[in-house]
Amino acid sequence: MPQIDVHNLTKTFKVPEREGGVGAAMKSLFRRKQKEVHAVSDVSFSVAQGEIVGFLGPNGAGKTTTLKMLSGLLHPTSGSATVMDQVPWKRDATYLRRISMLMGQRSQLQWDLPATDSFYVHSAIYDIPKDQYQQTLDELVALLDIGGILKKQVRTMSLGERMKCEICVSLLHRPSVLFLDEPTIGVDITMQSRIRQFIGEYNRKHGATIILTSHYMADVVALCKRIIVIDHGRILFDGQLDALSEKLAPFKVIKIDLDRDVGAYDFAALGDVLVRESRKVELRVPRANAPGVAEQLLSQLPVQDLTIEDPPIEHVIEKAFGTKLEKAVDA
Amino acid sequence: MLRRPLKLMGLFLKVSVLNVAAYRFDMLVRVFVSLMHLVADLGSVWIIFHNTKSVAGWTAAHMMVLVGVFRIVAGGIRILIVPNMRRVLEDIMEGTLDFVLLRPVNAQFLVSIREVVVWRIVDIVLGAAVSAYGCYQLNGHVPIQSVFLFVLMLSAGFTIVYCFWLMLATLCFWFVRIQNIEMVFWNVFEAGRFPIQVYPNWLQWTLTYLIPLAFITTFPAMAGSGDPTKISPQIVLTAIFMAVLMFVLSSWFWRIGLKRYSGASA
């Protein structure tokens, strides 16, 4: 029995719509045009206990809407879902006690008070026994390394510090299922990798099931073996991350630095030339040819340095599904 | 069964005290302003009864009880109801109501207790003192049964105001921006300064059954006057009935509204 089981989940929003300008605004006072937005259409998947699944897709793809339905915040228009054998949107207290949803863009901490006070309020709302609370808190504080900032007013924290506290507060009741919506948004690279490490550790230690959405491919690559690609509310791909890049990006990128300019050497015969400078060249070659090409380059040219890399996953998805991922990356 | 709700209320009270502690001077100023308001209220009563012995059957001492009630209720509204409802409106608009809905606690309960404007308790203390003094002037002492009846009627009145506000806030699920409705409320509430008996019949009826303002100030004041003949069991029962009815209705309406809630960013 999967821990999260979703069948044909669909959510359609009705949003008011009008043209720009005064005339249209006056008209809309009396008659509102409504437009249907299919945020999520006919989505089905299941997740086993202890699995970490990454949701990928550009903004407005339906990732957050799906998470919101699974955490009971939204009623679906149609379809069904069970999480730990319960229907999320019934919002039963026993269900809510066992899940957590973290929204990277919103804060659930008390702005004017030190983080400890927010933690305490949370523990009271979830009715966490005192000794268990203390134990969990100690553990989380050590893992997240936030011992030094607990007494700091939340409004004076840096974004990274605040995010760690947000993560801490959402794990205080030891949820078995975690929905993480952009948990690393806005924080710097080192902090991103620490948060990632921590999420992985929590998953291993408590066997928690995690669904994660992110704009940063590195998050997904580091944490999720399985990914679900969503766009326009539909699932485009559901499977192993390796399979995705294997199947859809059968290329390697070879980068070389040269001792000197090699003039008219015909790189194009070896593969697609991505970069061609006097002493720096990047080639995209079919995966199978990569070793051969590398060998040829090394034997024929004064190579100073050579690397063979997978293409960035943004390109993988863009190539595979024709979605412009820059939208997602910079928004 | 009641232990947990009470514990949570205590908790939010504590958090509010912590918040207030950060702004001590501001609080002193506010207490002073509150005192001035009460003096102004009493001043207007004094001016009226300087010219006449009674207004629509109400003597100066009766009116003092009403002035006290008005302060108590206004204070109560500002301690709990208005700050919490303002926050709900904000939460609905900005989508932060998500955090309330994620908690394993009844959402209506949680949105109603999160904010406590502690220092407004001054209003309740002052109002109670003025009401008690009015009652003392009427009877020569403060009879215990009238205190009991007074508290009962005040609780009913307060429940009615709360439900009314909850319904107003719930409208936000449909109309999104309705902050101005607070002004409308306070303007209508002003009518509660005077006993409803001073108004023409049709308005009395309106203020009793359509906008049940009478249950919020006039009837509690009648109960607190210490004269049991002033308030009939019928009024007491109607007040309780109204409170229960409003509570059921507003909770139902709130749940309908919640179903509509879709969060600001989907």
XYZ file of C-alpha atoms in Angstrom:
597
model
C 0.000 0.000 0.000
C 1.643 3.250 -1.086
C 1.775 6.032 1.461
C 0.598 8.669 -0.977
C -1.877 7.570 -3.604
C -3.274 10.038 -6.102
C -5.836 9.285 -8.791
C -6.951 11.661 -11.539
C -6.562 14.669 -9.304
C -7.904 17.798 -10.951
C -8.171 21.381 -9.774
C -9.795 24.103 -11.789
C -9.832 27.696 -10.560
C -12.228 30.341 -11.729
C -10.464 33.657 -11.958
C -11.976 37.006 -12.851
C -10.646 38.454 -16.047
C -10.898 41.810 -17.689
C -9.204 43.934 -20.282
C -7.039 46.843 -19.194
C -8.436 50.368 -19.064
C -11.182 52.331 -17.369
C -14.013 51.211 -19.623
C -13.384 47.555 -18.993
C -12.995 48.211 -15.266
C -16.399 49.948 -15.095
C -17.974 47.150 -17.048
C -16.517 44.564 -14.725
C -18.236 46.280 -11.781
C -21.493 44.935 -13.094
C -20.585 41.869 -15.011
C -17.529 39.852 -14.225
C -16.033 37.651 -16.822
C -14.614 34.495 -15.417
C -11.957 32.343 -16.890
C -11.278 28.767 -15.963
C -7.705 27.909 -15.167
C -6.825 24.251 -15.148
C -4.116 24.274 -12.513
C -3.927 20.519 -12.184
C -5.518 18.108 -14.635
C -5.875 14.423 -14.223
C -2.759 13.823 -12.198
C -2.088 10.306 -10.875
C 0.935 8.964 -9.031
C 1.846 7.116 -5.895
C 4.713 7.417 -3.473
C 6.053 4.699 -1.196
C 6.957 5.255 2.422
C 10.386 6.783 2.877
C 10.679 7.907 -0.721
C 11.836 11.411 -1.707
C 10.158 12.612 -4.860
C 11.019 15.806 -6.676
C 8.413 17.875 -8.490
C 9.890 19.767 -11.378
C 8.240 22.235 -13.648
C 8.063 25.903 -14.526
C 6.034 28.418 -12.513
C 2.319 27.871 -12.742
C 2.828 24.235 -13.669
C 0.617 23.033 -10.829
C 3.271 21.858 -8.383
C 2.157 23.974 -5.463
C -1.530 23.364 -6.170
C -0.907 19.619 -6.013
C 0.964 19.964 -2.716
C -1.816 22.133 -1.339
C -4.402 19.516 -2.118
C -2.263 16.815 -0.535
C -1.841 18.865 2.617
C -5.575 19.514 2.824
C -5.523 23.225 2.005
C -7.485 22.895 -1.198
C -10.420 20.767 -2.234
C -9.872 19.204 -5.638
C -12.404 19.782 -8.393
C -12.379 16.059 -9.067
C -10.273 12.981 -8.492
C -9.111 11.383 -5.297
C -6.085 11.163 -3.069
C -5.163 9.362 0.102
C -2.141 10.017 2.247
C -1.483 7.490 4.998
C -4.965 6.143 4.239
C -6.616 9.462 4.994
C -8.274 11.951 2.696
C -6.231 15.145 3.109
C -8.958 17.732 2.560
C -11.083 16.321 5.344
C -8.415 17.964 7.479
C -8.756 15.514 10.299
C -6.622 16.511 13.287
C -4.956 13.103 13.333
C -3.905 13.655 9.734
C -2.640 17.198 10.192
C -0.576 16.062 13.157
C 1.362 13.655 10.951
C 2.185 15.946 8.047
C 3.990 19.182 7.557
C 4.057 21.667 4.754
C 6.868 24.132 4.387
C 6.423 27.066 2.055
C 9.749 28.669 1.338
C 8.176 31.941 0.318
C 6.073 32.408 3.435
C 6.937 32.619 7.066
C 5.124 30.883 9.862
C 7.285 32.381 12.599
C 6.233 35.206 14.904
C 7.976 38.177 13.395
C 8.540 40.240 16.555
C 9.586 37.424 18.850
C 12.638 35.206 19.099
C 12.327 31.880 17.289
C 12.118 29.919 20.545
C 8.759 31.538 21.289
C 7.369 30.432 17.925
C 8.664 26.923 18.560
C 6.931 26.888 21.905
C 3.612 28.042 20.409
C 3.923 25.336 17.778
C 4.528 22.671 20.404
C 1.419 23.764 22.281
C -0.755 23.759 19.163
C 0.414 20.263 18.272
C 0.142 19.232 21.900
C 3.648 17.783 21.924
C 4.588 16.272 25.302
C 7.216 18.355 27.067
C 10.074 15.847 27.114
C 9.503 14.815 23.514
C 9.475 18.472 22.496
C 12.745 19.159 24.274
C 14.359 16.108 22.748
C 13.226 16.903 19.191
C 14.200 20.530 19.589
C 17.690 19.640 20.825
C 18.147 17.269 17.937
C 16.947 19.752 15.308
C 18.926 22.617 16.786
C 22.099 20.525 16.636
C 21.452 19.256 13.105
C 20.554 22.654 11.716
C 23.202 24.405 13.786
C 20.870 27.147 15.015
C 21.778 27.128 18.704
C 23.230 30.618 18.406
C 20.227 32.333 16.816
C 17.320 30.926 18.798
C 17.035 34.039 20.943
C 17.297 36.431 18.036
C 14.167 38.317 16.968
C 12.950 36.694 13.758
C 12.744 40.021 11.918
C 16.469 40.559 12.450
C 17.507 37.177 11.054
C 19.153 36.687 7.693
C 17.144 34.790 5.112
C 19.257 31.664 5.571
C 18.898 31.759 9.352
C 15.180 32.274 9.061
C 14.797 29.416 6.633
C 16.578 27.063 9.013
C 14.204 28.128 11.771
C 11.243 27.611 9.433
C 12.443 24.089 8.768
C 12.959 23.481 12.457
C 9.453 24.622 13.373
C 7.825 22.509 10.691
C 9.562 19.382 11.943
C 8.951 19.804 15.664
C 5.977 17.463 15.649
C 7.986 14.838 13.744
C 5.786 14.541 10.677
C 5.836 11.281 8.722
C 5.012 13.016 5.457
C 6.638 16.265 4.411
C 5.619 18.606 1.640
C 8.430 21.018 0.902
C 7.572 23.833 -1.464
C 10.775 25.596 -2.496
C 12.649 24.963 0.752
C 15.848 26.571 -0.505
C 14.450 29.590 -2.306
C 16.538 32.710 -1.951
C 19.313 31.288 0.211
C 22.938 31.128 -0.904
C 24.672 28.075 -2.329
C 26.324 26.850 0.885
C 23.097 27.213 2.807
C 21.232 25.388 0.037
C 23.551 22.434 0.299
C 23.279 22.360 4.103
C 19.506 22.421 3.949
C 19.640 19.636 1.379
C 21.902 17.562 3.582
C 19.571 18.085 6.459
C 16.480 17.031 4.513
C 18.262 13.870 3.391
C 19.291 13.132 6.945
C 15.772 13.620 8.287
C 14.481 11.269 5.621
C 17.005 8.548 6.515
C 16.621 8.920 10.243
C 12.826 9.001 10.482
C 11.850 7.194 7.296
C 9.765 10.222 6.346
C 8.152 10.437 2.943
C 8.990 13.694 1.208
C 7.687 15.527 -1.818
C 9.856 18.436 -2.776
C 9.412 21.170 -5.317
C 12.300 23.336 -6.286
C 13.600 25.794 -8.792
C 17.108 24.580 -8.164
C 17.958 21.485 -10.117
C 20.761 20.802 -7.668
C 18.180 20.197 -4.929
C 16.446 17.604 -6.987
C 19.636 15.956 -8.182
C 21.055 15.756 -4.672
C 17.947 14.465 -2.941
C 15.561 12.736 -5.292
C 16.095 9.505 -7.132
C 12.679 9.870 -8.623
C 11.235 12.929 -10.244
C 7.884 13.941 -11.593
C 7.890 16.596 -14.273
C 4.735 18.678 -14.393
C 3.749 21.328 -16.848
C 0.376 22.938 -17.499
C -1.078 20.759 -14.772
C -0.136 17.504 -16.451
C 2.498 14.933 -15.660
C 5.044 14.752 -18.464
C 7.418 12.327 -16.852
C 7.445 10.150 -13.770
C 10.472 7.971 -13.159
C 14.087 7.723 -12.108
C 16.182 10.833 -12.503
C 18.915 8.775 -14.231
C 16.411 7.401 -16.694
C 15.305 10.893 -17.534
C 18.741 12.107 -18.437
C 19.687 8.752 -19.977
C 16.647 8.693 -22.180
C 16.363 12.301 -23.038
C 19.871 13.601 -22.975
C 22.098 11.030 -24.589
C 24.900 13.563 -24.687
C 28.032 14.436 -22.788
C 29.783 17.758 -22.743
C 33.547 17.660 -23.190
C 35.451 20.753 -22.105
C 39.109 21.242 -22.949
C 41.703 23.886 -22.152
C 44.576 24.118 -24.612
C 48.194 25.155 -24.210
C 48.079 27.200 -27.402
C 45.738 28.112 -30.214
C 45.329 25.197 -32.625
C 44.075 27.303 -35.502
C 41.974 25.535 -38.061
C 41.544 22.217 -36.261
C 38.175 20.738 -37.265
C 36.280 20.337 -33.993
C 32.942 20.201 -35.812
C 33.844 16.776 -37.144
C 33.830 15.423 -33.569
C 30.563 16.882 -32.274
C 28.498 20.059 -31.808
C 30.771 22.939 -30.915
C 29.262 24.827 -27.976
C 32.208 27.105 -27.225
C 35.168 27.931 -29.434
C 37.747 30.312 -28.106
C 41.432 30.448 -28.900
C 42.409 28.161 -25.999
C 39.037 26.911 -24.732
C 36.627 24.538 -26.481
C 33.368 22.844 -25.474
C 31.880 20.012 -27.479
C 28.601 18.170 -27.179
C 29.010 14.554 -28.277
C 26.788 11.486 -28.170
C 27.210 9.678 -24.864
C 28.665 6.558 -26.499
C 31.305 8.483 -28.438
C 32.563 10.492 -25.486
C 35.549 8.263 -24.532
C 36.688 7.947 -28.160
C 36.515 11.662 -28.796
C 38.347 12.400 -25.580
C 41.103 10.005 -26.526
C 41.432 11.555 -29.967
C 41.620 15.072 -28.511
C 44.259 14.063 -25.995
C 46.448 12.381 -28.579
C 46.182 15.028 -31.288
C 46.151 18.310 -29.362
C 48.224 20.013 -26.663
C 45.493 19.572 -24.039
C 46.102 21.159 -20.650
C 42.863 20.061 -19.023
C 39.895 17.917 -20.073
C 36.560 17.220 -18.395
C 33.532 15.166 -19.407
C 30.252 16.294 -17.879
C 26.523 15.638 -18.042
C 24.629 18.513 -19.575
C 22.799 20.668 -16.991
C 19.381 19.261 -16.145
C 17.662 22.493 -17.157
C 18.706 21.737 -20.711
C 17.607 18.150 -20.330
C 14.076 19.146 -19.526
C 13.957 21.967 -21.983
C 15.122 19.683 -24.747
C 12.798 16.897 -23.762
C 9.586 18.808 -23.270
C 10.147 22.015 -25.140
C 9.389 24.032 -21.981
C 11.438 27.090 -21.436
C 12.854 26.518 -18.027
C 14.361 29.945 -17.605
C 10.897 31.000 -16.554
C 11.137 28.684 -13.641
C 14.736 29.352 -12.831
C 14.663 33.088 -12.434
C 11.143 33.613 -11.142
C -12.233 18.448 27.108
C -11.951 22.164 27.784
C -8.396 21.903 29.029
C -6.699 22.216 25.641
C -8.683 25.214 24.317
C -8.063 27.031 27.583
C -4.391 26.164 27.457
C -4.153 27.556 23.920
C -5.962 30.745 24.905
C -3.565 31.166 27.788
C -0.701 30.620 25.424
C -1.737 33.335 22.990
C -2.395 35.682 25.883
C 1.162 35.052 27.001
C 2.549 35.707 23.521
C 0.585 38.972 23.388
C 2.029 40.060 26.711
C 5.490 39.355 25.314
C 4.666 41.446 22.237
C 3.307 44.318 24.300
C 6.324 44.340 26.563
C 8.297 45.594 23.573
C 6.248 48.803 23.414
C 5.729 50.012 26.986
C 5.469 53.745 26.451
C 2.922 53.311 23.695
C 0.809 51.345 26.135
C 0.857 54.126 28.756
C -0.383 56.635 26.197
C -3.150 54.295 25.131
C -4.326 53.727 28.693
C -4.493 57.490 29.165
C -6.554 57.912 25.981
C -8.880 55.168 27.146
C -9.431 56.988 30.431
C -10.190 60.226 28.579
C -12.828 58.462 26.492
C -14.576 57.263 29.614
C -14.502 60.762 31.122
C -16.065 62.122 27.916
C -18.806 59.456 28.042
C -19.617 60.262 31.643
C -19.501 63.969 30.838
C -22.216 63.646 28.207
C -24.412 61.675 30.642
C -23.897 64.394 33.240
C -24.891 67.108 30.753
C -28.106 65.309 29.761
C -29.202 64.595 33.324
C -28.284 68.104 34.425
C -31.355 69.122 32.411
C -33.752 66.262 33.020
C -34.450 63.549 35.594
C -34.984 60.675 33.201
C -34.737 59.775 29.528
C -37.194 57.157 28.216
C -37.422 55.718 31.719
C -33.667 55.745 32.321
C -32.275 57.755 35.250
C -28.721 59.044 35.536
C -27.647 56.022 37.616
C -29.181 53.632 35.089
C -27.311 55.439 32.373
C -24.063 54.996 34.256
C -24.573 51.255 34.173
C -25.062 51.542 30.402
C -21.964 53.712 29.949
C -20.020 51.025 31.803
C -21.483 48.272 29.639
C -20.663 50.166 26.483
C -17.018 50.487 27.639
C -16.818 46.814 28.605
C -18.201 45.584 25.296
C -16.161 48.023 23.212
C -13.117 46.944 25.205
C -13.888 43.276 24.701
C -14.304 43.796 20.984
C -10.934 45.515 20.844
C -9.162 42.947 23.015
C -10.096 39.907 20.996
C -12.566 40.306 18.177
C -11.288 43.143 16.052
C -7.583 42.226 16.163
C -8.312 38.601 15.307
C -10.739 39.429 12.533
C -8.322 41.969 11.052
C -5.715 39.259 10.977
C -8.092 36.788 9.317
C -8.846 39.328 6.598
C -5.128 39.795 6.060
C -4.531 36.051 6.057
C -7.274 35.416 3.532
C -6.007 38.161 1.264
C -2.387 37.112 1.445
C -2.949 33.385 1.525
C -1.299 32.952 4.932
C -4.487 31.343 6.199
C -2.730 28.215 4.934
C -0.805 28.057 8.169
C -3.992 28.064 10.202
C -5.529 25.326 8.104
C -2.447 23.148 8.473
C -2.771 23.032 12.255
C -4.528 20.160 13.991
C -6.841 22.583 15.785
C -10.306 23.804 14.813
C -9.651 26.637 12.360
C -12.462 28.880 13.595
C -11.230 28.582 17.148
C -7.644 29.237 16.164
C -8.392 32.350 14.098
C -10.459 33.737 16.972
C -7.798 33.607 19.673
C -4.489 34.337 18.005
C -4.360 38.033 18.834
C -4.983 39.496 22.248
C -4.623 43.254 22.769
C -3.874 42.903 26.446
C -3.809 46.515 27.591
C -7.447 47.005 26.536
C -8.357 45.132 29.692
C -8.200 48.623 31.167
C -11.478 49.325 29.346
C -13.122 46.334 30.962
C -11.909 47.226 34.437
C -12.994 50.872 34.114
C -16.315 49.909 32.529
C -17.037 47.371 35.253
C -16.225 49.959 37.920
C -18.602 52.531 36.388
C -21.388 49.942 35.989
C -20.912 48.773 39.560
C -21.030 52.348 40.803
C -24.276 52.973 38.891
C -25.783 49.826 40.351
C -24.659 50.855 43.829
C -26.343 54.250 43.434
C -29.576 52.548 42.402
C -29.675 49.938 45.148
C -27.321 51.055 47.894
C -25.386 47.850 47.289
C -24.469 45.542 44.379
C -26.784 42.499 44.577
C -25.091 39.233 43.693
C -27.938 37.957 41.503
C -27.744 41.051 39.370
C -23.998 40.553 38.950
C -24.730 37.022 37.798
C -27.467 38.131 35.390
C -25.261 40.962 34.181
C -22.374 38.610 33.349
C -24.766 36.179 31.660
C -26.321 38.880 29.475
C -22.912 40.371 28.686
C -21.624 36.954 27.615
C -24.615 36.501 25.336
C -24.106 39.984 23.911
C -20.424 39.398 23.411
C -21.080 36.093 21.656
C -23.502 37.856 19.316
C -20.911 40.522 18.446
C -18.292 37.843 17.883
C -20.547 35.872 15.539
C -21.481 39.018 13.691
C -17.802 39.785 13.149
C -16.996 36.251 12.150
C -19.660 36.479 9.456
C -18.276 39.806 8.258
C -14.784 38.331 8.080
C -16.100 35.276 6.279
C -17.426 37.543 3.525
C -13.778 38.104 2.656
C -13.656 34.649 1.094
C -15.905 36.040 -1.629
C -15.042 39.714 -1.814
C -11.370 39.682 -0.805
C -10.993 43.358 0.127
C -13.532 44.392 2.751
C -11.423 46.185 5.388
C -13.757 49.195 5.294
C -16.523 47.146 6.786
C -14.936 47.788 10.168
C -15.915 51.465 9.907
C -19.503 50.494 9.177
C -19.521 48.291 12.251
C -18.240 50.969 14.626
C -20.703 53.526 13.285
C -23.630 51.203 13.921
C -22.198 50.200 17.273
C -22.237 53.863 18.345
C -26.030 53.604 18.514
C -25.509 51.260 21.467
C -24.365 54.178 23.623
C -28.006 54.982 24.285
C -30.747 52.716 25.591
C -32.860 51.485 22.683
C -35.958 52.884 24.401
C -34.941 56.368 23.225
C -35.412 55.380 19.595
C -38.728 55.269 17.672
C -40.545 51.934 17.659
C -39.516 50.741 14.229
C -35.874 51.441 15.032
C -36.191 49.662 18.378
C -37.454 46.615 16.568
C -34.661 46.832 14.002
C -32.001 47.188 16.701
C -33.379 44.200 18.575
C -34.006 41.647 15.878
C -32.299 42.715 12.664
C -29.113 44.190 14.087
C -29.278 42.781 17.622
C -27.571 45.754 19.224
C -30.071 45.783 22.109
C -28.731 42.441 23.308
C -25.230 43.836 23.321
C -25.588 46.978 25.434
C -29.130 47.890 26.529
C -30.210 44.499 27.889
C -26.999 43.782 29.813
C -27.305 47.283 31.298
C -30.892 46.543 32.326
C -29.737 43.302 33.897
C -27.011 45.141 35.753
C -29.281 47.786 37.177
C -30.108 45.514 40.091
C -33.858 45.757 39.562
C -35.120 42.306 38.549
C -38.390 43.785 37.271
C -36.383 45.711 34.702
C -35.481 42.592 32.790
C -37.957 39.826 32.019
C -37.012 36.130 31.818
C -38.259 36.368 28.266
C -35.487 38.790 27.357
C -32.884 36.613 29.087
C -34.031 33.517 27.223
C -34.177 35.366 23.909
C -30.638 36.608 24.461
C -29.369 33.087 25.085
C -31.313 31.801 22.104
C -29.943 34.570 19.876
C -26.383 33.844 20.979
C -26.688 30.127 20.246
C -28.435 30.725 16.938
C -25.844 33.249 15.805
C -23.046 30.911 16.825
C -24.436 27.993 14.837
C -25.133 30.218 11.854
C -21.765 31.923 11.794
C -19.840 28.654 12.198
C -21.774 27.176 9.327
C -21.117 30.237 7.197
C -17.416 30.120 8.099
C -17.147 26.522 6.981
C -18.794 27.365 3.644
C -16.320 30.213 3.244
C -13.376 27.950 4.003
C -14.391 25.678 1.182
C -14.070 28.607 -1.144
C -10.670 29.555 0.128
C -8.073 28.909 -2.465
C -5.012 30.683 -1.158
C -3.469 33.750 -2.743
C -0.879 31.925 -4.789
C -2.028 28.691 -6.283
